Structure formats: C-alpha cells, structure tokens
GROMACS .gro file of C-alpha atoms in nm:
model
  304
    1MET     CA    1   8.778   7.525  11.806
    2ARG     CA    2   9.127   7.559  11.950
    3THR     CA    3   9.335   7.836  11.793
    4SER     CA    4   9.705   7.769  11.733
    5MET     CA    5   9.978   8.018  11.827
    6LYS     CA    6  10.239   8.116  11.571
    7ARG     CA    7  10.533   8.355  11.598
    8ILE     CA    8  10.657   8.650  11.396
    9LEU     CA    9  11.030   8.684  11.458
   10VAL     CA   10  11.226   9.007  11.406
   11TYR     CA   11  11.602   8.966  11.372
   12THR     CA   12  11.811   9.162  11.621
   13ASP     CA   13  12.184   9.154  11.686
   14GLY     CA   14  12.245   9.422  11.946
   15GLY     CA   15  12.275   9.701  11.691
   16HIS     CA   16  12.569   9.556  11.496
   17GLY     CA   17  12.363   9.522  11.177
   18ALA     CA   18  11.997   9.557  11.268
   19SER     CA   19  11.946   9.917  11.375
   20LEU     CA   20  11.811   9.932  11.731
   21SER     CA   21  11.568  10.207  11.634
   22HIS     CA   22  11.440  10.015  11.332
   23VAL     CA   23  11.404   9.696  11.535
   24ALA     CA   24  11.195   9.886  11.790
   25MET     CA   25  10.977  10.053  11.526
   26THR     CA   26  10.933   9.727  11.335
   27LEU     CA   27  10.821   9.546  11.650
   28THR     CA   28  10.569   9.821  11.725
   29SER     CA   29  10.431   9.819  11.370
   30LEU     CA   30  10.399   9.442  11.363
   31LYS     CA   31  10.216   9.435  11.698
   32ARG     CA   32   9.971   9.693  11.568
   33ALA     CA   33   9.922   9.499  11.244
   34VAL     CA   34   9.866   9.175  11.436
   35PHE     CA   35   9.613   9.344  11.664
   36ASN     CA   36   9.421   9.466  11.358
   37ILE     CA   37   9.434   9.118  11.205
   38HIS     CA   38   9.305   8.957  11.525
   39GLU     CA   39   9.021   9.209  11.546
   40HIS     CA   40   8.928   9.186  11.180
   41SER     CA   41   8.589   9.047  11.083
   42ASN     CA   42   8.764   8.775  10.882
   43PRO     CA   43   9.063   8.686  11.103
   44LEU     CA   44   9.320   8.421  11.030
   45PRO     CA   45   9.285   8.077  11.197
   46ALA     CA   46   9.578   8.138  11.432
   47ARG     CA   47   9.702   8.382  11.693
   48PHE     CA   48  10.036   8.552  11.642
   49LEU     CA   49  10.306   8.653  11.889
   50VAL     CA   50  10.561   8.914  11.780
   51ASP     CA   51  10.908   8.845  11.921
   52THR     CA   52  11.277   8.886  11.839
   53ILE     CA   53  11.538   8.633  11.735
   54THR     CA   54  11.914   8.673  11.778
   55PRO     CA   55  12.182   8.522  11.551
   56GLU     CA   56  12.259   8.264  11.820
   57GLU     CA   57  11.893   8.164  11.853
   58LEU     CA   58  11.852   8.149  11.478
   59LEU     CA   59  12.144   7.907  11.451
   60ARG     CA   60  12.070   7.702  11.763
   61ASP     CA   61  11.698   7.690  11.838
   62ASN     CA   62  11.416   7.498  11.673
   63TRP     CA   63  11.230   7.817  11.580
   64THR     CA   64  11.100   7.710  11.240
   65HIS     CA   65  10.823   7.486  11.377
   66SER     CA   66  10.638   7.774  11.547
   67CYS     CA   67  10.729   8.063  11.316
   68SER     CA   68  10.519   8.192  11.027
   69LEU     CA   69  10.718   8.502  10.935
   70ILE     CA   70  11.078   8.611  10.982
   71VAL     CA   71  11.159   8.980  10.942
   72MET     CA   72  11.497   9.132  10.861
   73PRO     CA   73  11.478   9.502  10.955
   74GLY     CA   74  11.666   9.811  10.847
   75GLY     CA   75  12.029   9.864  10.935
   76ARG     CA   76  12.342   9.733  10.764
   77ASP     CA   77  12.360   9.423  10.550
   78LEU     CA   78  12.728   9.329  10.595
   79PRO     CA   79  12.693   9.233  10.964
   80TYR     CA   80  12.402   9.010  10.858
   81VAL     CA   81  12.641   8.840  10.618
   82ALA     CA   82  12.910   8.803  10.885
   83ARG     CA   83  12.680   8.639  11.142
   84LEU     CA   84  12.457   8.430  10.917
   85ARG     CA   85  12.662   8.318  10.618
   86GLY     CA   86  12.643   7.948  10.558
   87ALA     CA   87  12.435   7.771  10.823
   88GLY     CA   88  12.222   8.069  10.930
   89ASN     CA   89  12.122   8.163  10.579
   90GLN     CA   90  12.052   7.801  10.497
   91ARG     CA   91  11.807   7.778  10.787
   92ILE     CA   92  11.624   8.089  10.661
   93LYS     CA   93  11.622   7.957  10.304
   94ASP     CA   94  11.489   7.618  10.408
   95PHE     CA   95  11.222   7.784  10.622
   96VAL     CA   96  11.093   7.992  10.330
   97HIS     CA   97  11.128   7.724  10.062
   98ASN     CA   98  10.924   7.491  10.284
   99GLY     CA   99  10.636   7.738  10.315
  100GLY     CA  100  10.746   8.012  10.555
  101SER     CA  101  10.744   8.385  10.483
  102TYR     CA  102  11.018   8.648  10.483
  103LEU     CA  103  10.986   9.027  10.505
  104GLY     CA  104  11.298   9.229  10.423
  105LEU     CA  105  11.294   9.602  10.501
  106CYS     CA  106  11.564   9.828  10.355
  107ALA     CA  107  11.883   9.642  10.463
  108GLY     CA  108  11.669   9.328  10.488
  109GLY     CA  109  11.554   9.390  10.131
  110TYR     CA  110  11.912   9.414  10.008
  111TYR     CA  111  11.997   9.102  10.207
  112GLY     CA  112  11.713   8.899  10.059
  113SER     CA  113  11.827   8.959   9.700
  114ALA     CA  114  12.070   8.754   9.493
  115ALA     CA  115  12.322   9.039   9.472
  116VAL     CA  116  12.386   9.379   9.630
  117GLU     CA  117  12.523   9.689   9.463
  118PHE     CA  118  12.538   9.967   9.722
  119ALA     CA  119  12.708  10.297   9.638
  120LYS     CA  120  12.914  10.124   9.370
  121GLY     CA  121  13.225  10.327   9.295
  122ASP     CA  122  13.220  10.518   9.624
  123PRO     CA  123  13.554  10.453   9.800
  124ILE     CA  124  13.395  10.478  10.146
  125LEU     CA  125  13.039  10.348  10.113
  126GLU     CA  126  13.062  10.079   9.845
  127VAL     CA  127  12.923   9.736   9.930
  128THR     CA  128  12.887   9.487   9.646
  129GLY     CA  129  12.863   9.112   9.607
  130PRO     CA  130  12.638   8.808   9.595
  131ARG     CA  131  12.399   8.718   9.876
  132GLU     CA  132  12.304   8.366   9.978
  133LEU     CA  133  11.928   8.404  10.034
  134GLY     CA  134  11.852   8.512   9.677
  135PHE     CA  135  11.474   8.538   9.729
  136PHE     CA  136  11.470   8.818   9.474
  137PRO     CA  137  11.666   8.667   9.183
  138GLY     CA  138  11.825   8.994   9.077
  139ILE     CA  139  12.023   9.291   9.205
  140ALA     CA  140  11.927   9.521   9.491
  141ARG     CA  141  12.086   9.848   9.381
  142GLY     CA  142  12.105  10.165   9.584
  143PRO     CA  143  12.096  10.410   9.738
  144VAL     CA  144  11.831  10.528   9.495
  145PHE     CA  145  11.878  10.886   9.618
  146PRO     CA  146  12.211  11.061   9.685
  147GLY     CA  147  12.314  11.190  10.025
  148PHE     CA  148  12.307  10.872  10.234
  149GLN     CA  149  12.530  10.859  10.543
  150TYR     CA  150  12.563  10.574  10.791
  151ARG     CA  151  12.420  10.640  11.138
  152SER     CA  152  12.246  10.952  11.011
  153ASN     CA  153  11.905  11.048  10.875
  154SER     CA  154  12.040  11.341  10.675
  155GLY     CA  155  11.991  11.150  10.350
  156GLY     CA  156  11.635  11.047  10.433
  157LYS     CA  157  11.359  11.119  10.183
  158ALA     CA  158  10.980  11.122  10.169
  159CYS     CA  159  10.983  10.938   9.838
  160LEU     CA  160  10.684  10.906   9.609
  161VAL     CA  161  10.578  10.550   9.525
  162ARG     CA  162  10.304  10.432   9.291
  163LEU     CA  163  10.117  10.129   9.417
  164THR     CA  164  10.074   9.884   9.131
  165PRO     CA  165   9.758   9.687   9.044
  166HIS     CA  166   9.921   9.388   9.220
  167ALA     CA  167   9.939   9.592   9.542
  168LEU     CA  168   9.585   9.727   9.509
  169SER     CA  169   9.445   9.379   9.452
  170LEU     CA  170   9.638   9.243   9.751
  171VAL     CA  171   9.506   9.516   9.983
  172ARG     CA  172   9.149   9.465   9.860
  173ALA     CA  173   9.174   9.087   9.912
  174MET     CA  174   9.319   9.112  10.263
  175PHE     CA  175   9.083   9.382  10.395
  176PRO     CA  176   8.769   9.383  10.177
  177ASP     CA  177   8.550   9.556  10.436
  178GLU     CA  178   8.794   9.845  10.477
  179THR     CA  179   8.831   9.901  10.103
  180LYS     CA  180   8.490   9.831   9.950
  181SER     CA  181   8.336  10.161  10.060
  182THR     CA  182   8.571  10.358   9.835
  183GLY     CA  183   8.706  10.299   9.489
  184THR     CA  184   9.058  10.397   9.593
  185TRP     CA  185   9.194  10.042   9.593
  186GLU     CA  186   9.044   9.926   9.263
  187PRO     CA  187   9.315   9.790   9.027
  188ASP     CA  188   9.235  10.048   8.759
  189ARG     CA  189   9.298  10.339   8.997
  190SER     CA  190   9.625  10.527   9.028
  191VAL     CA  191   9.740  10.538   9.391
  192VAL     CA  192  10.059  10.718   9.492
  193ALA     CA  193  10.188  10.760   9.845
  194ARG     CA  194  10.499  10.886  10.018
  195PHE     CA  195  10.712  10.656  10.233
  196TYR     CA  196  11.022  10.718  10.440
  197LEU     CA  197  11.346  10.606  10.273
  198ASN     CA  198  11.706  10.629  10.389
  199GLY     CA  199  11.958  10.444  10.174
  200GLY     CA  200  11.701  10.206  10.027
  201CYS     CA  201  11.734  10.020   9.698
  202SER     CA  202  11.550   9.946   9.378
  203PHE     CA  203  11.517   9.589   9.256
  204VAL     CA  204  11.674   9.541   8.915
  205SER     CA  205  11.536   9.291   8.660
  206PRO     CA  206  11.218   9.203   8.854
  207ASP     CA  207  11.047   9.032   8.557
  208THR     CA  208  11.173   8.679   8.625
  209VAL     CA  209  10.949   8.398   8.504
  210THR     CA  210  10.946   8.023   8.556
  211ALA     CA  211  10.982   7.760   8.286
  212ALA     CA  212  10.603   7.736   8.287
  213GLY     CA  213  10.579   8.102   8.199
  214LYS     CA  214  10.450   8.216   8.539
  215SER     CA  215  10.608   8.519   8.702
  216THR     CA  216  10.796   8.453   9.025
  217VAL     CA  217  10.813   8.824   9.108
  218ASP     CA  218  10.537   9.083   9.131
  219VAL     CA  219  10.620   9.451   9.171
  220LEU     CA  220  10.400   9.607   9.439
  221GLY     CA  221  10.542   9.960   9.435
  222GLU     CA  222  10.736  10.176   9.190
  223TYR     CA  223  10.939  10.490   9.257
  224GLN     CA  224  10.790  10.795   9.087
  225ASP     CA  225  11.058  11.060   9.138
  226LEU     CA  226  11.370  10.891   9.003
  227ASP     CA  227  11.554  10.990   8.687
  228GLY     CA  228  11.792  10.761   8.499
  229CYS     CA  229  11.736  10.462   8.729
  230ASP     CA  230  11.771  10.106   8.592
  231SER     CA  231  11.461   9.994   8.780
  232LEU     CA  232  11.170  10.169   8.945
  233ALA     CA  233  11.075   9.865   9.157
  234ALA     CA  234  11.056   9.976   9.521
  235VAL     CA  235  10.867   9.680   9.671
  236VAL     CA  236  10.860   9.326   9.529
  237LYS     CA  237  10.674   9.007   9.618
  238CYS     CA  238  10.863   8.687   9.534
  239ARG     CA  239  10.742   8.328   9.518
  240VAL     CA  240  11.015   8.111   9.675
  241GLY     CA  241  10.945   7.737   9.654
  242ARG     CA  242  10.634   7.690   9.870
  243GLY     CA  243  10.697   8.014  10.057
  244MET     CA  244  10.682   8.387   9.997
  245ALA     CA  245  10.912   8.686  10.042
  246VAL     CA  246  10.837   9.057  10.026
  247LEU     CA  247  11.135   9.290   9.996
  248SER     CA  248  11.116   9.667  10.025
  249GLY     CA  249  11.355   9.952   9.964
  250VAL     CA  250  11.125  10.190  10.154
  251HIS     CA  251  11.026  10.186  10.520
  252PHE     CA  252  10.654  10.129  10.475
  253GLU     CA  253  10.650   9.975  10.822
  254THR     CA  254  10.740  10.308  10.985
  255SER     CA  255  10.464  10.552  11.083
  256CYS     CA  256  10.500  10.927  11.119
  257SER     CA  257  10.432  10.904  11.492
  258MET     CA  258  10.717  10.655  11.532
  259LEU     CA  259  10.954  10.874  11.332
  260SER     CA  260  10.862  11.183  11.533
  261THR     CA  261  10.914  10.995  11.861
  262GLU     CA  262  11.229  10.803  11.769
  263TYR     CA  263  11.396  11.104  11.603
  264LYS     CA  264  11.232  11.387  11.798
  265ASN     CA  265  11.554  11.593  11.796
  266ASP     CA  266  11.633  11.532  11.430
  267ALA     CA  267  11.558  11.848  11.231
  268HIS     CA  268  11.579  11.674  10.895
  269VAL     CA  269  11.324  11.406  10.985
  270SER     CA  270  11.096  11.676  11.127
  271LYS     CA  271  11.100  11.851  10.789
  272LEU     CA  272  10.991  11.530  10.615
  273LEU     CA  273  10.691  11.460  10.837
  274PRO     CA  274  10.448  11.707  10.671
  275GLU     CA  275  10.512  11.530  10.339
  276LEU     CA  276  10.458  11.185  10.492
  277VAL     CA  277  10.147  11.249  10.704
  278PRO     CA  278   9.890  11.256  10.418
  279SER     CA  279   9.999  10.906  10.311
  280GLU     CA  280   9.957  10.746  10.654
  281PRO     CA  281   9.625  10.573  10.574
  282TYR     CA  282   9.776  10.416  10.262
  283ARG     CA  283  10.095  10.317  10.443
  284GLU     CA  284   9.916  10.151  10.733
  285LEU     CA  285   9.674   9.956  10.515
  286LEU     CA  286   9.949   9.847  10.275
  287PHE     CA  287  10.175   9.727  10.557
  288GLY     CA  288   9.891   9.548  10.732
  289SER     CA  289   9.784   9.381  10.408
  290ILE     CA  290  10.135   9.259  10.329
  291VAL     CA  291  10.180   9.120  10.681
  292LYS     CA  292   9.843   8.945  10.667
  293TYR     CA  293   9.921   8.806  10.322
  294LEU     CA  294  10.256   8.667  10.437
  295LEU     CA  295  10.101   8.509  10.746
  296GLU     CA  296   9.815   8.362  10.545
  297SER     CA  297  10.060   8.225  10.289
  298ALA     CA  298  10.256   8.046  10.564
  299LEU     CA  299   9.944   7.906  10.729
  300ILE     CA  300   9.829   7.751  10.401
  301PHE     CA  301  10.118   7.507  10.425
  302ASN     CA  302  10.056   7.436  10.794
  303LEU     CA  303  10.415   7.474  10.906
  304LYS     CA  304  10.520   7.239  11.182
   0.00000   0.00000   0.00000
C-alpha cells in the first residue's frame, strides 16, 4: 500500500518573532518525535516531513493541502501579529477549523489564545490585547514567574507541572507498548515533572463547554509551584471545529541536551539542568504523544 507524505511546518521569520534558537530546537525535537512515530509498532498511515514556513510562504503558497501540523515556536508574539494579522491568521484558522492541527509553544501558546496579558502593568514589558486565532477561548496570562527579560534566560525556571488524567490517558493511547509495562501512566496515578519555562503563560478560564455540554478544552498539565495565580493550566488541548490545537506555556519540546548545547555558556541554564534531567523520560514521551495525537487527528479528516 502506498504511503502518503505529509508535512509538519514550523514558523520562522528570521528571528524577528520566532527565536532562532527555539526554531532550531523545535525542528530537532519534531524530527526525533517523527522518527519514533515512524519506527513505532503501530505507526500512522503516512510519512511526515519536518520543514519550516516563512510568513511570505504562509501567505502565498498552497501549503494547507500537504500539511498536517503547523507549529508556532517560542519567541515574541507581537512580530507574529505584525506579519500575520488578517490574511495570514485567517489561513491558519481555516486550516485548523477544516481539520488541521496547531501546536503553540510559549509565544505560540500566547498567540493561539483569544487574548494576551503579558506583564500587565509593567511600563517596559507589558503586552496586552486580543488575538485573532483564538484557539484557546480565554486569556493567556504571564509570565507566571517573575524575572523574565527579553533575549535572556536569566528568568528561566525548571517549573513543576502535574500531568492530568487527560494527559496520562493520551500518552497511554498513543504509545501503549511503552507505557503498559509500568503503572506510571495510569489515570489514577499522580505524575509530576519539571519542564523548562522562560516567560511562559497560564491559560485562564480553561473550562469552556459547548452548547451540547461537551468541553472544548482539556487541561493536560497544571503548574504546581505557583501561589496566587488565577489559573494553574500550563498545557491545554482545544477542539477547534474539525481540528485540534495544543497550547503550552512550558517548553516541553526542549530536551536537556538541547539546552546544554544551545546555551552552553549560560550559567543560569546550566544551574537548571540538574533539576530538569530526572524528568526527561516524561518530557520526551509527553511531547511525542502530543505530536502523534495532533498528526493522527489531522489524518482522520484526510486533509487535501
């Protein structure tokens, strides 16, 4: 049987909004996840190519017919707004509403929400306002930890996140062979892991339901070391028309080896690595499961 080829596209804009380092690490993580999916005993009925897409290509090219997943990486959200407002955002919205998948990481998580509240009240850092994609029908509010600075990792944290029963069930469904030998991923277990975060958000009012009473948003991860926060939601999965979006305030795509390589001269990141290393198995399986889920969701609707 002939296997079709689909693309996973990571947005890049030369470093204006999408951080060059996060684009590079996201590409590496996705290629590893795709390799694992291809080699899995129950692979998906398609092959996947990981590639980039520029603002010009997003606006001009007919990318939606071959794409299963579009990824907005970490960086800064305002340049995304400047390049994609109107026509660009409409293409992304139509793609997802018609059955495609969206993964928003840190800045991409903010950008995929209905509204952003970043450092509200700070005369230098504040960014607030509505966003056109609105996959998460609430507010992305951050930074959840103080100390954030643009173009710096000095505010980075190894934050503790509890994986919810929704997340545990998703991982078990995507990789049953890898999880059945232990009880770690059973929905009644408590699983906490540390993920890298630098300026990330929480998702406020994630309990949206449809007129039929079905939830459109599932929380996959909750912050465990926040006090006085309006929402603990760190990672959310959103049903959007026929498509699906996962938005994350944490960098669960980023491995310790990538951080140590990309920021090898950064003393602050080096101090965080011993806290992050024990959670690597959880991080890798969670990221791989979410990617596989988003690809499977898109394939169900046989995008053209």
